[in-house]
Coordinates of C-alpha atoms in Angstrom, one line a residue:
X1 CA 125.6 168.3 87.3
X2 CA 124.0 167.2 90.7
X3 CA 121.5 170.1 90.5
X4 CA 120.5 169.1 87.0
X5 CA 120.1 165.4 88.0
X6 CA 118.1 166.4 91.1
X7 CA 115.8 168.7 89.1
X8 CA 115.3 166.0 86.4
X9 CA 114.6 163.4 89.2
X10 CA 112.0 165.7 90.8
X11 CA 110.3 166.3 87.4
X12 CA 110.1 162.6 86.7
X13 CA 108.9 161.9 90.3
X14 CA 106.2 164.6 90.1
X15 CA 104.9 163.2 86.8
X16 CA 105.2 159.7 88.0
X17 CA 103.3 160.6 91.2
X18 CA 100.4 161.8 89.2
X19 CA 100.4 158.5 87.2
X20 CA 100.8 156.4 90.3
X21 CA 98.0 158.1 92.1
X22 CA 95.7 157.6 89.2
X23 CA 97.0 154.0 89.0
X24 CA 95.8 153.5 92.6
X25 CA 92.5 155.1 91.7
X26 CA 92.2 152.6 88.8
X27 CA 92.9 149.7 91.2
X28 CA 90.3 151.0 93.6
X29 CA 87.8 151.1 90.8
X30 CA 88.7 147.6 89.6
X31 CA 88.7 146.2 93.2
X32 CA 85.2 147.6 93.7
X33 CA 84.0 146.1 90.5
X34 CA 85.6 142.7 90.8
X35 CA 87.2 142.2 94.2
X36 CA 89.7 139.4 94.3
X37 CA 87.7 136.6 92.7
X38 CA 87.9 134.6 89.5
X39 CA 87.1 137.5 87.1
X40 CA 89.8 139.7 88.7
X41 CA 92.4 136.8 88.4
X42 CA 91.6 136.5 84.7
X43 CA 91.8 140.3 84.0
X44 CA 95.2 140.6 85.8
X45 CA 96.4 137.5 83.9
X46 CA 95.3 138.9 80.5
X47 CA 97.0 142.3 81.4
X48 CA 100.2 140.7 82.6
X49 CA 101.2 138.9 79.4
X50 CA 101.4 141.9 77.0
X51 CA 103.1 143.9 79.9
X52 CA 105.6 141.1 80.1
X53 CA 106.4 141.5 76.4
X54 CA 106.4 145.3 76.7
X55 CA 109.1 145.2 79.3
X56 CA 111.0 142.7 77.2
X57 CA 110.8 144.5 73.8
X58 CA 110.4 148.2 74.8
X59 CA 111.0 149.5 78.3
X60 CA 113.5 146.8 79.2
X61 CA 116.0 145.3 76.8
X62 CA 115.5 147.7 73.9
X63 CA 115.7 150.9 75.9
X64 CA 118.8 149.7 77.8
X65 CA 120.5 149.0 74.4
X66 CA 119.0 152.0 72.5
X67 CA 119.7 154.8 75.0
X68 CA 123.5 154.5 75.2
X69 CA 123.8 154.1 71.4
X70 CA 121.4 157.1 70.8
X71 CA 123.3 159.1 73.4
X72 CA 126.6 158.4 71.7
X73 CA 125.1 159.4 68.3
X74 CA 123.5 162.6 69.7
X75 CA 126.8 163.6 71.4
X76 CA 128.5 163.7 68.0
X77 CA 126.2 166.7 67.1
X78 CA 125.0 165.3 63.7
X79 CA 121.2 165.4 64.0
X80 CA 120.7 163.9 60.5
X81 CA 122.6 160.8 61.6
X82 CA 120.6 160.7 64.9
X83 CA 117.3 160.9 63.0
X84 CA 118.4 158.2 60.6
X85 CA 119.3 155.9 63.6
X86 CA 115.9 156.6 65.1
X87 CA 114.1 155.8 61.8
X88 CA 116.0 152.5 61.3
X89 CA 115.5 151.5 64.9
X90 CA 111.8 152.3 64.9
X91 CA 111.2 150.5 61.6
X92 CA 113.0 147.4 62.6
X93 CA 111.4 147.2 66.1
X94 CA 108.0 147.9 64.6
X95 CA 108.1 145.0 62.2
X96 CA 109.2 142.5 64.9
X97 CA 106.6 143.7 67.4
X98 CA 103.9 143.6 64.7
X99 CA 104.6 140.0 64.0
X100 CA 104.6 139.1 67.7
X101 CA 101.3 140.9 68.2
X102 CA 99.6 139.1 65.3
X103 CA 100.9 135.7 66.6
X104 CA 99.7 136.6 70.1
X105 CA 96.2 137.5 69.0
X106 CA 95.9 134.4 66.8
X107 CA 97.4 132.1 69.4
X108 CA 95.9 133.5 72.6
X109 CA 94.7 130.1 73.6
X110 CA 98.2 128.6 73.4
X111 CA 99.6 131.6 75.4
X112 CA 96.9 131.1 78.1
X113 CA 97.7 127.4 78.3
X114 CA 101.4 128.1 78.6
X115 CA 101.2 130.6 81.4
X116 CA 97.9 129.5 83.1
X117 CA 98.6 125.8 82.9
X118 CA 96.5 125.1 86.0
X119 CA 93.5 126.7 84.3
X120 CA 94.2 124.7 81.1
X121 CA 94.2 121.4 83.0
X122 CA 90.8 122.3 84.5
X123 CA 89.5 123.2 81.1
X124 CA 90.7 119.8 79.7
X125 CA 89.1 117.9 82.5
X126 CA 86.1 120.0 83.3
X127 CA 87.5 121.4 86.5
X128 CA 86.3 124.5 88.4
X129 CA 88.8 126.8 86.7
X130 CA 87.7 125.9 83.1
X131 CA 85.9 129.2 82.6
X132 CA 89.0 131.1 83.7
X133 CA 90.9 129.5 80.8
X134 CA 88.2 130.3 78.2
X135 CA 87.7 133.9 79.4
X136 CA 91.5 134.6 79.6
X137 CA 91.9 133.4 76.0
X138 CA 89.2 135.9 74.8
X139 CA 90.6 138.8 76.9
X140 CA 94.1 138.2 75.6
X141 CA 92.9 138.8 72.0
X142 CA 91.8 142.3 73.2
X143 CA 94.8 143.2 75.4
X144 CA 97.6 141.8 73.2
X145 CA 97.5 144.7 70.6
X146 CA 98.3 147.0 73.5
X147 CA 101.9 145.7 73.0
X148 CA 102.2 147.3 69.6
X149 CA 101.1 150.8 70.9
X150 CA 103.1 150.7 74.1
X151 CA 106.3 149.6 72.3
X152 CA 106.3 152.8 70.3
X153 CA 105.4 154.8 73.4
X154 CA 108.5 153.4 75.2
X155 CA 110.6 154.1 72.1
X156 CA 109.4 157.7 72.0
X157 CA 110.0 158.0 75.7
X158 CA 113.6 156.8 75.4
X159 CA 114.2 159.3 72.6
X160 CA 112.7 162.2 74.6
X161 CA 114.6 161.2 77.8
X162 CA 117.9 161.2 75.9
X163 CA 117.1 164.7 74.7
X164 CA 116.5 165.7 78.4
X165 CA 112.7 165.9 78.1
X166 CA 111.8 163.7 81.0
X167 CA 108.3 165.0 81.8
X168 CA 106.5 163.7 78.7
X169 CA 107.3 160.1 79.1
X170 CA 106.8 160.2 82.8
X171 CA 103.3 161.7 82.4
X172 CA 102.2 159.4 79.5
X173 CA 101.1 156.4 81.7
X174 CA 98.4 158.7 83.1
X175 CA 96.3 158.0 80.0
X176 CA 96.3 154.2 80.5
X177 CA 94.9 154.7 84.0
X178 CA 92.3 157.2 82.8
X179 CA 91.1 154.9 80.0
X180 CA 90.7 151.9 82.3
X181 CA 88.8 154.0 84.8
X182 CA 86.5 155.3 82.1
X183 CA 86.0 151.8 80.7
X184 CA 85.1 150.5 84.2
X185 CA 82.6 153.3 84.6
X186 CA 81.0 153.4 81.2
X187 CA 81.8 150.2 79.2
X188 CA 81.9 147.4 81.8
X189 CA 78.3 148.1 83.2
X190 CA 76.9 147.6 79.7
X191 CA 78.5 144.1 79.4
X192 CA 77.5 140.7 80.9
X193 CA 81.2 140.1 81.6
X194 CA 82.5 143.4 83.1
X195 CA 86.1 142.3 82.9
X196 CA 85.9 142.5 79.1
X197 CA 85.3 146.2 79.4
X198 CA 88.5 146.6 81.4
X199 CA 90.4 144.8 78.6
X200 CA 89.0 147.3 76.1
X201 CA 90.2 150.1 78.4
X202 CA 93.7 148.7 78.3
X203 CA 93.7 148.7 74.5
X204 CA 92.3 152.3 74.3
X205 CA 94.9 153.4 76.9
X206 CA 97.7 152.1 74.6
X207 CA 96.3 154.0 71.7
X208 CA 95.9 157.3 73.6
X209 CA 99.4 157.1 75.0
X210 CA 100.8 156.5 71.5
X211 CA 99.0 159.6 70.1
X212 CA 99.9 161.8 73.0
X213 CA 103.7 161.7 72.4
X214 CA 103.6 162.4 68.7
X215 CA 103.4 166.2 69.0
X216 CA 106.4 166.3 71.3
X217 CA 108.4 164.2 68.9
X218 CA 107.5 166.6 66.1
X219 CA 108.5 169.6 68.2
X220 CA 111.8 168.1 69.1
X221 CA 112.5 167.4 65.4
X222 CA 112.8 163.7 65.8
X223 CA 109.5 162.6 64.3
X224 CA 110.8 160.4 61.4
X225 CA 109.3 157.9 59.0
X226 CA 110.2 154.3 60.2
X227 CA 112.6 152.4 57.9
X228 CA 113.6 148.8 57.9
X229 CA 117.2 148.7 59.0
X230 CA 118.2 145.2 60.2
X231 CA 121.8 145.7 58.8
X232 CA 122.1 149.4 59.6
X233 CA 125.3 149.8 61.7
X234 CA 123.4 151.6 64.5
X235 CA 120.7 148.9 64.6
X236 CA 123.4 146.2 64.5
X237 CA 125.0 147.8 67.5
X238 CA 121.7 148.0 69.3
X239 CA 121.0 144.3 68.4
X240 CA 124.3 143.3 69.7
X241 CA 123.7 145.0 73.0
X242 CA 120.0 144.0 73.1
X243 CA 120.4 140.3 72.8
X244 CA 122.1 139.8 76.2
X245 CA 120.0 142.6 77.6
X246 CA 116.9 140.6 76.4
X247 CA 118.0 137.7 78.6
X248 CA 118.7 140.0 81.5
X249 CA 115.3 141.7 81.4
X250 CA 113.5 138.4 80.7
X251 CA 115.0 137.0 83.9
X252 CA 112.8 139.2 86.1
X253 CA 109.8 138.9 83.8
X254 CA 110.2 135.1 83.7
X255 CA 110.2 135.2 87.5
X256 CA 106.8 137.1 87.4
X257 CA 105.3 134.7 84.9
X258 CA 106.6 131.7 86.8
X259 CA 104.8 133.2 89.8
X260 CA 101.6 133.4 87.7
X261 CA 102.1 129.8 86.5
X262 CA 102.3 128.5 90.1
X263 CA 99.5 130.8 91.3
X264 CA 97.2 129.2 88.7
X265 CA 97.4 126.0 90.7
X266 CA 96.7 127.8 94.0
X267 CA 93.4 128.9 95.6
X268 CA 91.2 131.4 93.7
X269 CA 92.2 134.9 94.6
X270 CA 95.9 134.2 94.7
X271 CA 96.7 136.1 91.5
X272 CA 94.6 139.0 92.7
X273 CA 96.1 139.2 96.2
X274 CA 99.5 139.2 94.7
X275 CA 98.5 141.9 92.2
X276 CA 97.1 144.3 94.7
X277 CA 100.0 143.9 97.1
X278 CA 102.4 144.3 94.1
X279 CA 100.6 147.5 93.0
X280 CA 101.3 149.1 96.4
X281 CA 104.9 148.1 96.1
X282 CA 105.1 149.6 92.6
X283 CA 104.0 153.0 93.9
X284 CA 107.3 153.9 95.7
X285 CA 109.3 151.8 93.3
X286 CA 108.1 153.8 90.3
X287 CA 107.9 157.1 92.1
X288 CA 111.5 156.9 93.4
X289 CA 113.5 154.0 92.1
X290 CA 112.5 154.0 88.4
X291 CA 112.4 157.9 88.4
X292 CA 116.0 158.1 89.6
X293 CA 117.1 155.3 87.3
X294 CA 115.5 157.2 84.4
X295 CA 117.6 160.3 84.9
X296 CA 120.9 158.7 85.7
X297 CA 121.1 156.3 82.6
X298 CA 121.6 159.2 80.1
X299 CA 123.9 160.9 82.6
X300 CA 126.0 157.8 83.1
X301 CA 126.1 157.3 79.3
X302 CA 127.4 160.8 78.8
X303 CA 130.1 160.2 81.5
X304 CA 131.1 157.0 79.8
X305 CA 131.3 158.7 76.4
X306 CA 133.4 161.5 77.9
X307 CA 135.7 158.9 79.7
X308 CA 134.9 160.7 83.0
X309 CA 135.3 157.8 85.4
X310 CA 135.2 159.9 88.6
X311 CA 132.1 161.6 87.5
X312 CA 130.6 158.2 86.7
X313 CA 131.2 156.9 90.2
X314 CA 129.9 160.1 91.7
X315 CA 126.7 159.8 89.7
X316 CA 126.2 156.2 90.9
X317 CA 126.8 157.3 94.5
X318 CA 124.2 160.0 94.1
X319 CA 121.7 157.5 92.9
X320 CA 122.4 155.1 95.8
X321 CA 122.0 158.0 98.3
X322 CA 118.7 159.1 96.9
X323 CA 117.3 155.6 96.7
X324 CA 118.2 154.7 100.3
X325 CA 116.9 158.1 101.6
X326 CA 113.5 157.4 100.0
X327 CA 113.5 153.6 99.9
X328 CA 114.1 152.9 103.6
X329 CA 111.0 154.8 104.9
X330 CA 108.9 153.5 102.0
X331 CA 109.9 149.9 102.7
X332 CA 109.3 150.2 106.5
X333 CA 106.1 152.2 106.0
X334 CA 104.6 149.6 103.7
X335 CA 105.4 146.8 106.1
X336 CA 104.0 148.5 109.2
X337 CA 100.9 149.9 107.5
X338 CA 100.1 147.1 105.1
X339 CA 96.6 146.3 106.4
X340 CA 95.5 150.0 106.9
X341 CA 96.6 150.9 103.4
X342 CA 94.8 148.0 101.7
X343 CA 91.7 148.6 103.9
X344 CA 91.5 152.3 102.9
X345 CA 92.3 151.8 99.2
X346 CA 90.4 148.6 98.3
X347 CA 88.0 147.4 101.0
X348 CA 84.7 148.2 99.4
X349 CA 82.3 146.6 96.9
X350 CA 83.5 143.0 96.1
X351 CA 86.8 143.5 98.1
X352 CA 86.2 142.0 101.5
X353 CA 88.1 142.2 104.9
X354 CA 89.3 138.7 104.2
X355 CA 90.9 139.9 101.0
X356 CA 92.6 142.7 102.9
X357 CA 94.1 140.2 105.3
X358 CA 95.3 137.9 102.5
X359 CA 96.8 140.7 100.4
X360 CA 98.5 142.2 103.5
X361 CA 100.5 139.0 104.0
X362 CA 101.9 139.1 100.4
X363 CA 102.5 142.8 100.7
X364 CA 104.5 142.3 103.9
X365 CA 106.7 139.8 102.0
X366 CA 107.0 142.0 98.9
X367 CA 107.8 145.1 100.9
X368 CA 110.7 143.5 102.6
X369 CA 112.5 143.5 99.2
X370 CA 111.5 147.0 98.2
X371 CA 114.9 148.6 98.9
X372 CA 116.7 145.9 96.9
X373 CA 114.3 146.4 94.0
X374 CA 115.1 150.1 94.0
X375 CA 118.8 149.5 94.3
X376 CA 118.7 147.2 91.3
X377 CA 117.1 150.0 89.2
X378 CA 120.1 152.3 90.1
X379 CA 122.9 149.7 89.9
X380 CA 121.9 148.1 86.6
X381 CA 122.4 151.4 84.6
X382 CA 126.1 151.2 85.8
X383 CA 126.4 148.4 83.3
X384 CA 124.1 149.4 80.5
X385 CA 125.5 152.9 80.2
X386 CA 128.9 151.4 79.6
X387 CA 127.3 149.2 76.9
X388 CA 127.9 146.1 79.0
X389 CA 124.7 144.1 78.8
X390 CA 126.3 140.6 79.3
X391 CA 127.3 140.9 83.0
X392 CA 123.8 141.7 84.3
X393 CA 122.5 138.7 82.4
X394 CA 124.8 136.3 84.3
X395 CA 123.7 137.8 87.6
X396 CA 120.1 137.8 86.5
X397 CA 120.2 134.1 85.6
X398 CA 121.5 133.3 89.0
X399 CA 118.7 135.4 90.6
X400 CA 116.1 133.7 88.4
X401 CA 117.3 130.2 89.3
X402 CA 117.3 131.3 93.0
X403 CA 113.8 132.6 92.7
X404 CA 112.5 129.4 91.1
X405 CA 114.1 127.3 93.8
X406 CA 112.7 129.6 96.5
X407 CA 109.3 129.5 94.7
X408 CA 109.1 125.7 94.9
X409 CA 110.1 125.7 98.5
X410 CA 108.1 128.6 99.9
X411 CA 104.9 128.1 97.8
X412 CA 104.7 124.5 99.1
X413 CA 104.6 125.8 102.7
X414 CA 103.1 129.2 102.4
X415 CA 101.1 129.2 99.2
X416 CA 100.9 132.5 97.3
X417 CA 102.7 134.3 100.2
X418 CA 105.7 132.1 99.5
X419 CA 105.9 133.4 95.9
X420 CA 106.3 137.0 97.3
X421 CA 108.9 135.8 99.8
X422 CA 110.9 134.2 97.0
X423 CA 110.7 137.3 94.9
X424 CA 112.0 139.5 97.7
X425 CA 114.9 137.1 98.4
X426 CA 115.9 136.8 94.8
X427 CA 115.9 140.6 94.5
X428 CA 118.5 140.7 97.3
X429 CA 120.7 138.1 95.4
X430 CA 120.4 140.2 92.2
X431 CA 121.3 143.5 94.0
X432 CA 124.3 142.0 95.8
X433 CA 125.7 140.5 92.6
X434 CA 125.2 143.8 90.7
X435 CA 127.1 145.8 93.3
X436 CA 129.8 143.2 93.6
X437 CA 130.4 143.3 89.9
X438 CA 130.7 147.1 89.8
X439 CA 133.0 146.9 92.8
X440 CA 135.3 144.3 91.3
X441 CA 135.4 146.2 87.9
X442 CA 136.5 149.3 89.8
X443 CA 133.6 151.2 88.4
X444 CA 131.8 152.0 91.7
X445 CA 132.5 151.4 95.3
X446 CA 130.2 152.7 98.0
X447 CA 132.1 155.4 100.0
X448 CA 132.5 155.5 103.8
X449 CA 130.6 158.7 103.8
X450 CA 127.6 157.1 102.1
X451 CA 127.8 154.1 104.5
X452 CA 127.5 156.5 107.4
X453 CA 124.7 158.3 105.6
X454 CA 122.8 155.0 105.3
X455 CA 123.3 154.1 109.0
X456 CA 121.7 157.4 109.9
X457 CA 118.8 156.6 107.6
X458 CA 118.3 153.2 109.3
X459 CA 118.2 154.8 112.8
X460 CA 115.7 157.3 111.5
X461 CA 113.6 154.5 110.0
X462 CA 113.6 152.6 113.3
X463 CA 112.4 155.7 115.1
X464 CA 109.7 156.2 112.4
X465 CA 108.4 152.6 112.9
X466 CA 108.3 153.0 116.7
X467 CA 106.3 156.2 116.4
X468 CA 103.8 154.6 114.0
X469 CA 103.3 151.4 116.1
X470 CA 102.8 153.6 119.2
X471 CA 99.8 155.2 117.6
X472 CA 98.5 152.3 115.5
X473 CA 95.1 150.8 116.7
X474 CA 94.3 147.1 116.3
X475 CA 92.7 146.2 112.9
X476 CA 89.5 145.1 114.6
X477 CA 89.0 148.7 115.6
X478 CA 89.7 149.9 112.1
X479 CA 86.9 147.6 110.8
X480 CA 84.4 149.6 112.9
X481 CA 85.4 152.9 111.4
X482 CA 83.9 154.7 108.4
X483 CA 86.0 155.2 105.2
X484 CA 86.5 158.8 106.1
X485 CA 87.7 158.0 109.6
X486 CA 90.1 155.3 108.3
X487 CA 91.5 157.6 105.7
X488 CA 92.1 160.4 108.2
X489 CA 93.9 158.1 110.6
X490 CA 96.0 156.6 107.9
X491 CA 97.0 160.1 106.7
X492 CA 97.9 161.1 110.2
X493 CA 100.1 157.9 110.7
X494 CA 101.8 158.5 107.3
X495 CA 102.4 162.2 108.3
X496 CA 103.7 161.2 111.7
X497 CA 106.1 158.7 110.2
X498 CA 107.4 161.3 107.7
X499 CA 107.9 164.0 110.3
X500 CA 109.7 161.7 112.7
X501 CA 111.9 160.2 110.0
X502 CA 112.9 163.6 108.6
X503 CA 113.4 165.1 112.1
X504 CA 115.7 162.3 113.2
X505 CA 117.6 162.4 109.9
X506 CA 118.1 166.2 110.5
X507 CA 119.1 165.7 114.1
X508 CA 121.7 163.1 113.0
X509 CA 123.3 165.7 110.9
X510 CA 122.0 165.2 107.3
X511 CA 121.7 168.4 105.3
X512 CA 120.6 169.3 101.7
X513 CA 124.2 169.4 100.6
X514 CA 124.4 165.6 101.3
X515 CA 122.0 165.1 98.4
X516 CA 124.0 167.2 96.1
X517 CA 127.5 166.1 96.9
X518 CA 127.1 162.7 95.2
X519 CA 127.7 164.1 91.7
X520 CA 130.0 166.9 92.3

């Protein structure tokens, strides 16, 4: 079992790596085109709203409710019933998302006013951010239909993952990045407002992702005609699980939108600096945290269906081991190399050294919470796989309130950096509550062996940081280097850190069997 999980995790990570690398290329292109000014703020805002709803309807609440029910149906061996469940779920979800999409396009101004209230006030009173409000309203009309396409992309991905075909859904996001890059190169230069071209790229990216997965659904024998099924027993069960999950997922998304709401009152560039630092955070989070969570949710669901409690706990333990092994060096590396990474990736065109400095501050704050973000991705499936979607909601609401309180406090003193600090702190609260709940329920308790495993990783991480700091030049020196020189030095520092980390971990006694023992 552990070998299969490890193999699946490696497949998802490899596909995700390709997507994340292209995502960074996309961000480099966008940074070169728009920097971190008003236009960039508006584009990231217009892209954030449909992505918020995507996580709400598709990748978040729906998937967490749909995968356990689909796994249960598939385990019974009746493919006709499984296809019927897929058809009813797809049809019902499709109608709901279509209505939301139409309302979003028609009411883009209202949506912009709701989440970009600072811009709306300037528009009402002729302030400096009035143009941001008008442009964001127009761009939302273009990006909102992306929600419809990506919802079915997420649905298809959940189906294929349940069938053990992880590579397709992990590779699919590549097409969004490719289309935005192509739009930046070929559409934006033809327009007086280049950011409109990027919005068109987002919409085209959704369409291409949607079309890409269809042949794989056909090959797997699960390409069905959607049917309305509001009262279908399977859909009713999904709805029952989804409603609390909707609140649970919306908690983290509301936190992000609340950050955007506050940032609309802060200095121009705040949304962009937060975006670029968050993008670097998302790279290891997607590559490791989400990849591991993707493969353990179906595995945990099968263990629950088979009433294999020991195997369930072992699978959870494997996920925690893998996340800490990869998350600790990723977190420390981002914190130590924040400025060099931002400088190499984004400092060109409209993205200035001042933007590097500003974004590095929020990246430092975000990165401090990376391990907690990754652990949340692994601990939450411990509830969803058991069809318990209510408990994470309770914890999520506590984390959301905590985040809002921290936002109000830290944003007052530290501006946009305070928003990142609040996000990192609330992630710790959420992670701690999730673990405590699993522990109290007797579902999962971290083993002594895993605690010792983590202690070794912390020691190795400290050695890695010391080695990097020993070789790291002052940033004033970096500014005088060429792009090639900066890139080479950054690559050497990353390589040095990786070698030192792995060497110390090995010297402290960790072996490959430690990665496999978690699920045996």
